[in-house]
Coordinates of N, CA and C in Angstrom, one line a residue:
M1 N -10.6 19.9 -4.4 CA -10.0 19.0 -3.4 C -11.0 17.9 -3.0
T2 N -10.6 16.8 -2.6 CA -11.4 15.7 -2.2 C -11.4 15.5 -0.7
R3 N -12.4 14.9 -0.2 CA -12.4 14.5 1.3 C -12.2 15.7 2.1
N4 N -12.7 16.9 1.7 CA -12.5 18.1 2.4 C -11.0 18.3 2.8
E5 N -10.1 18.0 1.8 CA -8.7 18.3 2.1 C -8.3 19.7 2.6
S6 N -7.5 19.8 3.5 CA -6.9 21.0 3.9 C -5.9 21.5 3.0
P7 N -5.6 22.7 2.8 CA -4.6 23.1 1.8 C -3.2 22.5 2.2
A8 N -2.9 22.3 3.5 CA -1.7 21.5 3.9 C -1.6 20.2 3.4
H9 N -2.7 19.4 3.6 CA -2.8 18.1 3.1 C -2.7 18.1 1.5
T10 N -3.3 18.9 0.9 CA -3.2 19.0 -0.5 C -1.8 19.2 -1.0
L11 N -1.0 20.1 -0.4 CA 0.3 20.4 -0.8 C 1.2 19.2 -0.5
V12 N 1.0 18.6 0.7 CA 1.8 17.4 1.1 C 1.6 16.3 0.0
S13 N 0.4 16.0 -0.3 CA 0.2 14.9 -1.2 C 0.6 15.2 -2.6
K14 N 0.5 16.5 -3.1 CA 1.2 16.8 -4.4 C 2.7 16.7 -4.4
L15 N 3.3 17.1 -3.3 CA 4.7 17.1 -3.2 C 5.2 15.7 -3.1
S16 N 4.6 14.8 -2.3 CA 4.9 13.4 -2.2 C 4.8 12.7 -3.6
A17 N 3.7 12.9 -4.3 CA 3.5 12.2 -5.5 C 4.6 12.8 -6.5
G18 N 4.8 14.1 -6.5 CA 5.8 14.6 -7.3 C 7.2 14.1 -7.2
A19 N 7.6 14.1 -5.8 CA 8.9 13.5 -5.5 C 9.0 12.0 -5.9
I20 N 8.1 11.2 -5.7 CA 8.2 9.8 -6.1 C 8.4 9.8 -7.6
C21 N 7.7 10.5 -8.4 CA 7.8 10.5 -9.9 C 9.2 11.0 -10.3
L22 N 9.7 12.1 -9.7 CA 10.8 12.7 -10.0 C 12.0 11.7 -9.8
L23 N 12.0 11.0 -8.6 CA 13.0 10.0 -8.3 C 12.9 8.8 -9.3
G24 N 11.7 8.4 -9.5 CA 11.4 7.3 -10.4 C 12.1 7.5 -11.7
R25 N 11.9 8.6 -12.3 CA 12.4 8.9 -13.7 C 13.9 8.8 -13.8
T26 N 14.6 8.9 -12.6 CA 16.1 8.8 -12.8 C 16.5 7.3 -12.6
L27 N 15.6 6.4 -12.3 CA 16.0 5.0 -12.0 C 16.1 4.2 -13.4
S28 N 17.1 3.3 -13.4 CA 17.1 2.3 -14.3 C 16.5 1.0 -14.0
I29 N 15.2 0.8 -14.3 CA 14.4 -0.3 -13.8 C 14.4 -1.5 -14.7
H30 N 14.9 -2.7 -14.3 CA 15.0 -3.8 -15.1 C 14.0 -4.8 -14.5
L31 N 13.2 -5.4 -15.5 CA 12.1 -6.3 -15.1 C 12.6 -7.8 -15.3
I32 N 12.4 -8.7 -14.4 CA 12.8 -10.1 -14.4 C 11.6 -10.9 -14.4
G33 N 11.5 -11.9 -15.1 CA 10.4 -12.9 -15.1 C 9.1 -12.3 -15.6
E34 N 9.2 -11.4 -16.6 CA 7.8 -10.8 -17.1 C 7.0 -11.9 -17.6
E35 N 7.5 -13.0 -18.1 CA 6.6 -14.0 -18.6 C 5.7 -14.5 -17.6
Y36 N 6.0 -14.5 -16.3 CA 5.1 -15.0 -15.3 C 3.9 -13.9 -15.2
L37 N 4.1 -12.6 -15.4 CA 3.0 -11.6 -15.5 C 2.2 -11.8 -16.6
E38 N 2.8 -12.1 -17.8 CA 2.1 -12.2 -19.1 C 1.2 -13.4 -19.0
R39 N 1.8 -14.5 -18.3 CA 0.8 -15.7 -18.2 C -0.3 -15.5 -17.4
A40 N -0.2 -14.7 -16.3 CA -1.3 -14.4 -15.4 C -2.3 -13.6 -16.1
R41 N -1.9 -12.7 -17.0 CA -2.8 -11.8 -17.7 C -3.4 -12.3 -19.0
E42 N -3.1 -13.5 -19.2 CA -3.5 -14.1 -20.6 C -5.1 -13.9 -20.7
G43 N -5.5 -13.5 -21.9 CA -6.9 -13.3 -22.1 C -7.5 -12.0 -21.4
G44 N -6.7 -11.2 -21.1 CA -7.0 -9.9 -20.4 C -7.5 -10.0 -18.9
R45 N -7.0 -11.1 -18.4 CA -7.4 -11.2 -16.9 C -6.8 -10.1 -16.1
K46 N -7.5 -9.8 -15.0 CA -7.0 -9.0 -14.0 C -6.2 -9.8 -13.0
V47 N -5.3 -9.1 -12.2 CA -4.4 -9.9 -11.3 C -4.3 -9.2 -9.9
L48 N -3.8 -9.9 -9.0 CA -3.5 -9.3 -7.6 C -2.0 -9.4 -7.4
Y49 N -1.5 -8.1 -7.5 CA -0.1 -7.9 -7.2 C 0.3 -8.1 -5.8
A50 N 1.3 -9.0 -5.4 CA 1.6 -9.1 -4.0 C 3.1 -8.9 -3.8
F51 N 3.5 -8.0 -2.9 CA 4.9 -7.8 -2.7 C 5.2 -7.3 -1.3
W52 N 6.5 -7.2 -1.0 CA 6.9 -6.9 0.4 C 6.8 -5.4 0.6
H53 N 6.5 -5.0 1.8 CA 6.4 -3.5 2.1 C 7.7 -2.7 1.8
E54 N 8.8 -3.3 1.9 CA 10.1 -2.7 1.7 C 10.2 -2.1 0.3
G55 N 9.6 -2.7 -0.6 CA 9.7 -2.3 -2.0 C 8.6 -1.3 -2.4
L56 N 7.8 -0.7 -1.5 CA 6.6 0.1 -1.8 C 6.9 1.2 -2.7
L57 N 8.0 2.0 -2.5 CA 8.2 3.3 -3.2 C 8.4 2.9 -4.7
V58 N 9.3 1.9 -5.0 CA 9.5 1.6 -6.4 C 8.3 1.1 -7.0
A59 N 7.6 0.2 -6.4 CA 6.4 -0.3 -6.9 C 5.3 0.7 -7.2
T60 N 5.3 1.7 -6.3 CA 4.3 2.8 -6.5 C 4.6 3.5 -7.9
Y61 N 5.9 3.8 -8.1 CA 6.3 4.4 -9.4 C 6.0 3.5 -10.6
A62 N 6.5 2.3 -10.5 CA 6.5 1.4 -11.6 C 5.1 1.1 -12.1
F63 N 4.1 1.0 -11.2 CA 2.8 0.5 -11.6 C 1.8 1.6 -11.6
R64 N 2.2 2.9 -11.6 CA 1.4 4.1 -11.6 C 0.4 4.1 -12.9
R65 N -0.6 4.9 -12.8 CA -1.6 5.2 -13.9 C -2.2 3.9 -14.5
Q66 N -2.4 2.9 -13.7 CA -2.9 1.6 -14.2 C -4.3 1.4 -13.6
G67 N -4.7 2.3 -12.7 CA -6.0 2.1 -12.0 C -6.0 0.9 -11.1
I68 N -4.8 0.5 -10.5 CA -4.8 -0.5 -9.5 C -5.4 -0.1 -8.2
Q69 N -6.3 -1.0 -7.6 CA -6.9 -0.7 -6.4 C -5.9 -1.3 -5.2
V70 N -5.5 -0.4 -4.3 CA -4.6 -0.9 -3.3 C -5.2 -0.8 -1.9
L71 N -4.7 -1.6 -1.0 CA -5.1 -1.6 0.3 C -4.3 -0.7 1.2
V72 N -4.8 0.3 1.8 CA -4.1 1.4 2.6 C -4.5 1.4 4.0
S73 N -3.6 1.4 4.9 CA -3.9 1.4 6.3 C -4.8 2.5 6.7
Q74 N -5.6 2.4 7.7 CA -6.5 3.4 8.4 C -5.8 4.2 9.3
H75 N -4.5 3.8 9.6 CA -3.7 4.7 10.5 C -3.5 6.1 10.0
R76 N -3.1 7.0 10.9 CA -3.0 8.4 10.5 C -2.1 8.7 9.3
D77 N -1.0 8.0 9.3 CA -0.1 8.1 8.1 C -0.7 7.6 6.7
G78 N -1.6 6.6 7.0 CA -2.3 6.0 5.8 C -3.1 7.1 5.0
E79 N -3.6 8.0 5.6 CA -4.4 9.0 4.9 C -3.5 9.8 4.0
L80 N -2.4 10.3 4.4 CA -1.5 11.0 3.5 C -1.0 10.1 2.4
I81 N -0.7 8.8 2.7 CA -0.2 7.9 1.7 C -1.4 7.7 0.6
A82 N -2.6 7.5 1.1 CA -3.7 7.3 0.1 C -3.8 8.6 -0.7
R83 N -3.8 9.7 -0.2 CA -4.0 10.9 -1.1 C -2.9 11.1 -2.1
A84 N -1.7 10.8 -1.7 CA -0.6 10.9 -2.6 C -0.7 9.9 -3.8
I85 N -0.9 8.6 -3.5 CA -0.9 7.6 -4.6 C -2.2 7.8 -5.4
E86 N -3.3 8.3 -4.9 CA -4.4 8.6 -5.7 C -4.0 9.5 -6.8
R87 N -3.2 10.5 -6.5 CA -2.6 11.4 -7.5 C -1.8 10.8 -8.6
M88 N -1.4 9.5 -8.2 CA -0.5 8.7 -9.3 C -1.3 7.8 -10.0
G89 N -2.7 7.8 -9.9 CA -3.6 6.9 -10.7 C -4.1 5.6 -10.0
Y90 N -3.9 5.5 -8.7 CA -4.3 4.3 -8.0 C -5.7 4.6 -7.3
G91 N -6.5 3.6 -7.1 CA -7.6 3.6 -6.3 C -7.2 3.1 -5.0
T92 N -8.0 3.5 -3.9 CA -7.5 3.1 -2.5 C -8.7 2.6 -1.8
I93 N -8.5 1.5 -1.0 CA -9.5 0.9 -0.1 C -8.8 0.9 1.3
R94 N -9.5 1.5 2.2 CA -8.8 1.7 3.5 C -9.1 0.5 4.4
G95 N -8.2 0.2 5.2 CA -8.3 -0.9 6.2 C -6.9 -1.6 6.4
S96 N -6.9 -2.3 7.5 CA -5.6 -3.1 7.9 C -6.1 -4.3 8.8
S97 N -5.1 -4.9 9.3 CA -5.3 -6.1 10.1 C -5.9 -5.7 11.5
T98 N -5.8 -4.4 11.8 CA -6.1 -4.0 13.1 C -7.3 -3.0 13.1
R99 N -7.6 -2.3 12.0 CA -8.7 -1.3 11.9 C -9.3 -1.5 10.6
G100 N -10.6 -1.8 10.7 CA -11.4 -1.9 9.4 C -10.9 -3.1 8.6
G101 N -10.4 -4.1 9.1 CA -9.7 -5.1 8.3 C -10.6 -6.0 7.5
T102 N -11.7 -6.6 8.2 CA -12.5 -7.5 7.6 C -13.3 -6.9 6.4
R103 N -13.9 -5.8 6.7 CA -14.6 -5.0 5.7 C -13.7 -4.6 4.5
A104 N -12.5 -4.2 4.8 CA -11.5 -3.9 3.7 C -11.2 -5.1 2.8
L105 N -11.1 -6.2 3.4 CA -10.8 -7.5 2.7 C -11.9 -7.7 1.7
F106 N -13.1 -7.8 2.2 CA -14.3 -8.0 1.3 C -14.4 -6.9 0.2
R107 N -14.1 -5.7 0.5 CA -14.2 -4.6 -0.5 C -13.1 -4.9 -1.6
M108 N -11.9 -5.2 -1.1 CA -10.9 -5.6 -2.1 C -11.2 -6.7 -3.0
A109 N -11.8 -7.7 -2.4 CA -12.2 -8.9 -3.2 C -13.3 -8.5 -4.2
A110 N -14.2 -7.7 -3.7 CA -15.3 -7.2 -4.7 C -14.8 -6.5 -5.8
A111 N -13.9 -5.6 -5.5 CA -13.3 -4.8 -6.6 C -12.5 -5.7 -7.6
G112 N -11.8 -6.7 -7.2 CA -11.2 -7.7 -8.0 C -12.2 -8.5 -8.9
A113 N -13.3 -8.9 -8.3 CA -14.3 -9.7 -8.9 C -15.1 -8.9 -10.0
T114 N -15.1 -7.6 -9.9 CA -15.8 -6.7 -10.8 C -14.8 -6.1 -11.8
G115 N -13.6 -6.5 -11.8 CA -12.8 -6.1 -12.9 C -11.6 -5.1 -12.6
D116 N -11.1 -5.0 -11.4 CA -10.0 -4.2 -11.1 C -8.8 -5.0 -10.8
D117 N -7.6 -4.6 -11.1 CA -6.3 -5.1 -10.7 C -6.3 -4.7 -9.2
L118 N -5.5 -5.5 -8.4 CA -5.4 -5.2 -7.0 C -3.9 -5.2 -6.6
G119 N -3.5 -4.5 -5.6 CA -2.2 -4.6 -5.1 C -2.2 -4.6 -3.6
V120 N -1.4 -5.5 -3.0 CA -1.3 -5.7 -1.5 C 0.1 -5.8 -1.1
T121 N 0.6 -5.2 -0.1 CA 1.8 -5.4 0.5 C 1.5 -6.5 1.6
V122 N 2.1 -7.7 1.4 CA 1.6 -8.8 2.1 C 2.1 -8.9 3.6
D123 N 3.1 -8.0 3.9 CA 3.6 -8.0 5.3 C 3.2 -6.6 6.0
G124 N 2.4 -5.7 5.3 CA 2.1 -4.4 5.8 C 0.8 -4.5 6.6
P125 N 0.4 -3.4 7.3 CA 1.2 -2.2 7.3 C 2.2 -2.1 8.5
R126 N 2.2 -3.1 9.3 CA 3.1 -3.0 10.6 C 3.9 -4.3 10.8
G127 N 4.0 -5.1 9.9 CA 4.8 -6.4 10.0 C 4.0 -7.5 10.7
P128 N 4.8 -8.6 11.0 CA 6.1 -8.7 11.0 C 6.8 -8.7 9.5
R129 N 8.0 -8.2 9.4 CA 8.6 -8.1 8.2 C 8.9 -9.4 7.5
L130 N 8.6 -9.4 6.1 CA 8.9 -10.6 5.3 C 8.1 -11.8 5.7
Q131 N 6.9 -11.5 6.3 CA 6.0 -12.6 6.7 C 4.6 -12.3 6.0
V132 N 4.1 -13.3 5.2 CA 2.9 -13.1 4.5 C 1.7 -13.2 5.5
K133 N 0.8 -12.3 5.4 CA -0.4 -12.4 6.2 C -1.5 -13.1 5.4
P134 N -2.4 -13.8 6.0 CA -3.4 -14.6 5.3 C -4.4 -13.7 4.6
G135 N -4.6 -12.4 4.8 CA -5.6 -11.7 4.1 C -5.4 -11.7 2.6
T136 N -4.2 -11.7 2.1 CA -3.9 -11.7 0.6 C -4.5 -12.9 0.0
L137 N -4.4 -14.1 0.7 CA -5.0 -15.4 0.3 C -6.5 -15.3 0.2
F138 N -7.1 -14.6 1.3 CA -8.5 -14.5 1.2 C -9.1 -13.7 0.2
I139 N -8.4 -12.6 -0.1 CA -8.8 -11.7 -1.2 C -8.6 -12.4 -2.5
A140 N -7.7 -13.2 -2.8 CA -7.4 -14.0 -4.0 C -8.6 -15.0 -4.2
G141 N -8.9 -15.7 -3.1 CA -9.8 -16.8 -3.2 C -11.2 -16.2 -3.6
R142 N -11.6 -15.1 -2.9 CA -12.9 -14.5 -3.0 C -13.0 -13.7 -4.4
S143 N -11.9 -13.2 -4.8 CA -12.0 -12.5 -6.1 C -11.8 -13.2 -7.3
G144 N -11.2 -14.5 -7.2 CA -10.8 -15.3 -8.3 C -9.6 -14.8 -9.1
L145 N -8.9 -13.7 -8.6 CA -7.8 -13.3 -9.3 C -6.5 -14.1 -9.0
P146 N -5.6 -14.4 -10.0 CA -4.3 -15.0 -9.7 C -3.4 -14.0 -9.0
I147 N -2.7 -14.5 -8.1 CA -1.7 -13.7 -7.4 C -0.4 -13.7 -8.1
V148 N 0.1 -12.4 -8.4 CA 1.4 -12.4 -9.1 C 2.4 -11.8 -8.1
P149 N 3.3 -12.6 -7.6 CA 4.3 -12.2 -6.6 C 5.4 -11.5 -7.3
F150 N 5.9 -10.5 -6.7 CA 7.1 -9.8 -7.1 C 7.9 -9.1 -6.1
A151 N 9.1 -8.8 -6.1 CA 9.9 -8.2 -5.2 C 10.8 -7.2 -5.8
V152 N 11.4 -6.2 -5.1 CA 12.1 -5.1 -5.6 C 13.6 -5.1 -4.9
A153 N 14.6 -4.8 -5.7 CA 15.9 -4.6 -5.2 C 16.5 -3.4 -5.9
S154 N 17.4 -2.7 -5.2 CA 18.1 -1.6 -5.6 C 19.6 -1.7 -5.4
S155 N 20.4 -1.2 -6.3 CA 21.8 -1.3 -6.3 C 22.4 -0.4 -5.1
K156 N 21.8 0.8 -4.9 CA 22.2 1.8 -4.0 C 21.1 2.3 -3.2
P157 N 20.5 1.6 -2.3 CA 19.4 2.1 -1.6 C 19.8 2.7 -0.3
W158 N 19.0 3.8 0.1 CA 19.0 4.2 1.5 C 17.9 3.2 2.2
V159 N 18.4 2.6 3.2 CA 17.4 1.7 4.0 C 17.1 2.3 5.3
L160 N 15.8 2.6 5.5 CA 15.4 3.3 6.7 C 15.4 2.4 7.9
S161 N 15.4 2.9 9.1 CA 15.4 2.1 10.4 C 14.0 1.7 10.9
S162 N 13.0 1.6 9.9 CA 11.7 1.3 10.2 C 11.5 -0.2 10.3
W163 N 10.4 -0.7 10.7 CA 10.1 -2.1 10.8 C 10.3 -2.9 9.6
D164 N 10.0 -2.3 8.5 CA 10.1 -3.0 7.1 C 11.4 -2.8 6.5
R165 N 12.3 -2.1 7.0 CA 13.6 -1.7 6.4 C 13.3 -1.1 5.0
F166 N 12.5 -0.1 5.1 CA 12.0 0.6 3.8 C 13.2 1.0 2.9
M167 N 13.1 0.7 1.6 CA 14.2 1.0 0.7 C 13.8 2.3 -0.1
V168 N 14.7 3.3 -0.2 CA 14.7 4.4 -1.0 C 15.8 4.3 -2.0
P169 N 15.7 4.1 -3.2 CA 16.8 4.0 -4.1 C 17.5 5.4 -4.3
R170 N 18.8 5.4 -4.4 CA 19.4 6.6 -4.7 C 19.2 7.0 -6.1
P171 N 19.1 8.4 -6.4 CA 18.8 8.8 -7.8 C 19.9 8.2 -8.7
F172 N 19.4 7.8 -9.9 CA 20.2 7.2 -11.0 C 20.8 5.9 -10.7
S173 N 20.3 5.2 -9.7 CA 20.7 3.8 -9.4 C 19.9 2.8 -10.2
R174 N 20.5 1.6 -10.2 CA 19.8 0.4 -10.9 C 18.9 -0.2 -10.0
T175 N 17.7 -0.6 -10.5 CA 16.6 -1.2 -9.7 C 16.0 -2.4 -10.5
A176 N 15.8 -3.4 -9.7 CA 15.2 -4.7 -10.4 C 13.8 -4.9 -9.7
I177 N 12.9 -5.4 -10.6 CA 11.7 -5.9 -10.1 C 11.5 -7.3 -10.7
A178 N 11.5 -8.3 -9.8 CA 11.5 -9.7 -10.2 C 10.1 -10.3 -9.9
F179 N 9.5 -10.9 -11.0 CA 8.3 -11.5 -10.9 C 8.5 -13.0 -10.6
E180 N 7.5 -13.7 -9.8 CA 7.7 -15.1 -9.7 C 6.3 -15.8 -10.3
E181 N 6.3 -17.0 -10.4 CA 5.2 -17.7 -10.9 C 3.9 -17.4 -10.2
P182 N 2.7 -17.1 -10.9 CA 1.4 -16.8 -10.3 C 0.9 -18.0 -9.4
L183 N 0.2 -17.6 -8.5 CA -0.4 -18.6 -7.6 C -2.0 -18.3 -7.5
T184 N -2.7 -19.4 -7.6 CA -4.2 -19.2 -7.7 C -4.8 -20.0 -6.4
V185 N -5.6 -19.3 -5.7 CA -6.2 -19.9 -4.5 C -7.7 -20.2 -4.9
P186 N -8.1 -21.5 -4.6 CA -9.5 -21.9 -4.9 C -10.5 -21.1 -4.1
G187 N -11.5 -20.7 -4.8 CA -12.5 -19.9 -4.1 C -13.3 -20.6 -3.1
D188 N -13.2 -21.9 -3.0 CA -13.8 -22.7 -2.0 C -13.0 -23.1 -0.9
A189 N -11.7 -22.6 -0.9 CA -10.8 -22.9 0.3 C -11.3 -22.3 1.5
P190 N -11.4 -23.1 2.5 CA -11.8 -22.5 3.9 C -10.6 -21.8 4.5
V191 N -11.0 -20.8 5.4 CA -10.0 -20.1 6.0 C -8.9 -20.9 6.6
E192 N -9.3 -21.9 7.3 CA -8.3 -22.8 8.0 C -7.5 -23.6 7.0
G193 N -7.9 -23.5 5.7 CA -7.1 -24.3 4.8 C -6.2 -23.4 3.9
L194 N -6.0 -22.2 4.3 CA -5.2 -21.3 3.6 C -3.7 -21.4 3.8
E195 N -3.3 -22.1 4.9 CA -2.0 -22.1 5.4 C -1.0 -22.6 4.2
P196 N -1.3 -23.7 3.6 CA -0.3 -24.2 2.5 C -0.1 -23.0 1.5
F197 N -1.2 -22.3 1.1 CA -1.0 -21.3 0.0 C -0.3 -20.1 0.6
R198 N -0.5 -19.8 1.9 CA 0.3 -18.7 2.5 C 1.9 -19.0 2.4
A199 N 2.0 -20.2 2.8 CA 3.5 -20.7 2.8 C 4.0 -20.7 1.5
E200 N 3.3 -21.2 0.5 CA 3.9 -21.2 -0.9 C 4.1 -19.8 -1.4
L201 N 3.1 -18.8 -1.1 CA 3.3 -17.5 -1.6 C 4.6 -16.9 -0.9
Q202 N 4.8 -17.1 0.3 CA 6.0 -16.6 1.0 C 7.2 -17.1 0.4
R203 N 7.2 -18.5 0.1 CA 8.4 -19.0 -0.7 C 8.7 -18.3 -1.9
R204 N 7.6 -18.1 -2.7 CA 7.8 -17.4 -4.1 C 8.3 -16.0 -3.9
L205 N 7.7 -15.3 -2.9 CA 8.1 -13.9 -2.7 C 9.6 -13.8 -2.3
L206 N 10.0 -14.7 -1.4 CA 11.4 -14.7 -1.1 C 12.3 -15.0 -2.2
E207 N 11.8 -16.0 -3.0 CA 12.6 -16.3 -4.2 C 12.7 -15.1 -5.2
A208 N 11.7 -14.4 -5.3 CA 11.6 -13.2 -6.1 C 12.6 -12.1 -5.6
R209 N 12.7 -12.1 -4.3 CA 13.5 -11.1 -3.6 C 15.0 -11.4 -3.9
E210 N 15.3 -12.7 -3.9 CA 16.7 -13.1 -4.1 C 17.0 -13.0 -5.7
S211 N 16.0 -13.2 -6.5 CA 16.3 -13.1 -7.9 C 16.6 -11.7 -8.3
A212 N 15.9 -10.7 -7.7 CA 16.1 -9.3 -7.9 C 17.5 -8.8 -7.5
R213 N 17.9 -9.4 -6.3 CA 19.2 -8.9 -5.7 C 20.3 -9.6 -6.6
R214 N 20.2 -10.8 -7.0 CA 21.2 -11.6 -7.8 C 21.3 -10.8 -9.2
S215 N 20.3 -10.4 -9.8 CA 20.4 -9.7 -11.1 C 21.2 -8.4 -11.0
L216 N 21.1 -7.7 -9.8 CA 21.9 -6.5 -9.7 C 23.3 -6.9 -9.5
E217 N 23.6 -7.9 -8.7 CA 25.0 -8.3 -8.5 C 25.7 -8.8 -9.7
A218 N 24.9 -9.4 -10.6 CA 25.5 -9.9 -11.9 C 25.7 -8.9 -12.9
S219 N 25.1 -7.7 -12.9 CA 25.1 -6.7 -13.9 C 26.2 -5.7 -13.6

């Protein structure tokens, strides 16, 4: 066990990871706009995956076992999330906009600069929903990684009454992951100059969300 895990924490993290994988194996996952991801990864480049918090469950399953470093809240529920996703092959860096935030952003940027893929829920961990926070742009500029925006939709989701309207696909349902055009943030962009990039990333993420939903409606 790591981090002096209690038997209860170990059990919960194993059950959580197992449940995500079990559900994920029943889903029919359709990828849209893969050419955007391929473009960003040309020459073996690493990338920063950016997505809405509502699609976290599907994204966790779809990108497992790739060694992606993800930003996880330091809130109490973040500890259980971190332990569960580490069992699925992710690395975790702890921090949020309210606790350990600045240090975590620098650590994420350093991980990207030294050769790791990164993953960030751009409106997490507490919202506002569907609003990109500037931390993602800071990480991209400092790390030099292109941002790959994507969004998730499901044909038959349970939608929780949480701040993010978290989606849990029903077993055996159709699910779409839609990528949008990569976005590069100049490394010398000042913090006060990030707003145009933030607005553009938000536009692309909302477009990806619509693309994922339209693909399910059309099929």
